[in-house]
Amino acid sequence: MVFIITGGVNTGKTTLFERIHKRQGGGGFSLPKIIVNNQFKGYWIKDLNTGEKTEFALIESMDGYLYKMGRFYFLPQGMEFARRIYKKAIETEEKNFFIDEIGPLEL
């Protein structure tokens, strides 16, 4: 089954997404915003099962970024973290897998 949550910016889509995951169970990740001093800085990638997170994409350039898409600089540690989440879900044969955000990068 596929669920698609749509809505405007800052309308609570990720919060709703995480609540649905909590009820349904399964593997996956969310991309909560990184906010510093009330300013948007990028996105974390968060394992929905463990709560562990790492930086995924930032709007400011930093050394060692993997690639840039639009205004975002994607970090290798974030991509590796996502790969581990996918791999764990495959190995444990998760019935559900949740992906927060589908855009040009994911497609």
Tab-separated table of C-alpha atoms in Angstrom:
chain	number	residue	atom	x	y	z
A	1	MET	CA	0.000	0.000	0.000
A	2	VAL	CA	1.232	3.514	-0.795
A	3	PHE	CA	0.306	6.574	1.229
A	4	ILE	CA	1.082	10.018	-0.138
A	5	ILE	CA	0.938	13.038	2.140
A	6	THR	CA	0.855	16.390	0.390
A	7	GLY	CA	0.526	19.931	1.615
A	8	GLY	CA	2.131	23.311	1.770
A	9	VAL	CA	5.434	24.217	3.380
A	10	ASN	CA	5.428	24.016	7.202
A	11	THR	CA	2.015	22.348	7.457
A	12	GLY	CA	3.092	19.336	9.556
A	13	LYS	CA	3.563	16.676	6.863
A	14	THR	CA	6.655	15.134	8.481
A	15	THR	CA	4.984	15.095	11.913
A	16	LEU	CA	1.938	13.318	10.473
A	17	PHE	CA	4.233	10.953	8.556
A	18	GLU	CA	6.072	9.973	11.758
A	19	ARG	CA	2.756	9.374	13.575
A	20	ILE	CA	1.566	7.058	10.795
A	21	HIS	CA	4.865	5.143	10.964
A	22	LYS	CA	4.496	4.777	14.725
A	23	ARG	CA	1.073	3.153	14.244
A	24	GLN	CA	1.938	1.013	11.205
A	25	GLY	CA	5.525	0.002	12.016
A	26	GLY	CA	8.236	-0.856	9.537
A	27	GLY	CA	11.510	0.609	8.382
A	28	GLY	CA	12.232	3.977	6.924
A	29	PHE	CA	13.391	7.495	7.469
A	30	SER	CA	12.149	11.018	7.880
A	31	LEU	CA	13.853	14.286	7.013
A	32	PRO	CA	13.201	16.709	9.872
A	33	LYS	CA	14.408	20.265	9.408
A	34	ILE	CA	17.615	21.541	10.955
A	35	ILE	CA	16.751	24.852	12.612
A	36	VAL	CA	19.469	26.969	14.257
A	37	ASN	CA	18.559	30.290	15.901
A	38	ASN	CA	15.149	30.158	14.192
A	39	GLN	CA	16.787	29.804	10.766
A	40	PHE	CA	16.411	26.847	8.412
A	41	LYS	CA	19.820	25.245	7.749
A	42	GLY	CA	18.918	21.972	6.015
A	43	TYR	CA	17.646	18.504	6.821
A	44	TRP	CA	18.546	15.679	9.150
A	45	ILE	CA	17.955	12.104	8.062
A	46	LYS	CA	16.352	10.199	10.930
A	47	ASP	CA	15.954	6.426	11.289
A	48	LEU	CA	12.293	5.989	12.209
A	49	ASN	CA	12.996	2.860	14.272
A	50	THR	CA	15.929	4.047	16.367
A	51	GLY	CA	15.551	7.838	16.362
A	52	GLU	CA	19.212	8.113	15.376
A	53	LYS	CA	19.918	10.955	12.958
A	54	THR	CA	22.698	12.656	11.023
A	55	GLU	CA	22.963	15.644	8.699
A	56	PHE	CA	21.628	14.862	5.228
A	57	ALA	CA	21.509	18.108	3.237
A	58	LEU	CA	22.547	21.659	4.077
A	59	ILE	CA	21.903	24.977	2.369
A	60	GLU	CA	25.458	26.160	3.089
A	61	SER	CA	28.418	24.621	1.312
A	62	MET	CA	30.859	22.629	3.368
A	63	ASP	CA	33.984	20.640	2.592
A	64	GLY	CA	33.426	17.094	1.421
A	65	TYR	CA	29.860	17.402	0.189
A	66	LEU	CA	28.821	14.652	-2.212
A	67	TYR	CA	26.942	16.808	-4.725
A	68	LYS	CA	24.735	19.877	-4.998
A	69	MET	CA	21.123	19.897	-6.195
A	70	GLY	CA	19.266	23.184	-6.216
A	71	ARG	CA	20.240	25.036	-3.074
A	72	PHE	CA	21.165	21.876	-1.152
A	73	TYR	CA	24.573	20.303	-0.554
A	74	PHE	CA	24.175	16.583	0.103
A	75	LEU	CA	26.553	14.992	2.567
A	76	PRO	CA	28.144	11.570	2.115
A	77	GLN	CA	27.431	10.531	5.706
A	78	GLY	CA	23.730	11.244	5.159
A	79	MET	CA	23.602	9.140	1.996
A	80	GLU	CA	25.453	6.285	3.711
A	81	PHE	CA	23.025	6.506	6.628
A	82	ALA	CA	20.087	6.186	4.188
A	83	ARG	CA	21.758	3.201	2.530
A	84	ARG	CA	22.090	1.452	5.907
A	85	ILE	CA	18.400	2.069	6.672
A	86	TYR	CA	17.375	0.589	3.297
A	87	LYS	CA	19.720	-2.376	3.766
A	88	LYS	CA	18.432	-3.120	7.274
A	89	ALA	CA	14.814	-3.058	6.039
A	90	ILE	CA	15.641	-5.503	3.238
A	91	GLU	CA	17.566	-7.844	5.538
A	92	THR	CA	14.788	-7.893	8.139
A	93	GLU	CA	12.101	-8.154	5.438
A	94	GLU	CA	10.147	-5.164	6.733
A	95	LYS	CA	6.535	-5.241	5.590
A	96	ASN	CA	6.358	-1.438	5.415
A	97	PHE	CA	8.985	1.085	4.391
A	98	PHE	CA	8.492	4.806	4.909
A	99	ILE	CA	10.234	7.518	2.861
A	100	ASP	CA	9.795	11.143	3.870
A	101	GLU	CA	10.177	13.423	0.839
A	102	ILE	CA	10.045	12.353	-2.773
A	103	GLY	CA	11.588	14.802	-5.176
A	104	PRO	CA	14.071	14.902	-8.047
A	105	LEU	CA	16.821	13.346	-5.907
A	106	GLU	CA	14.785	10.301	-4.893
A	107	LEU	CA	13.286	9.795	-8.336
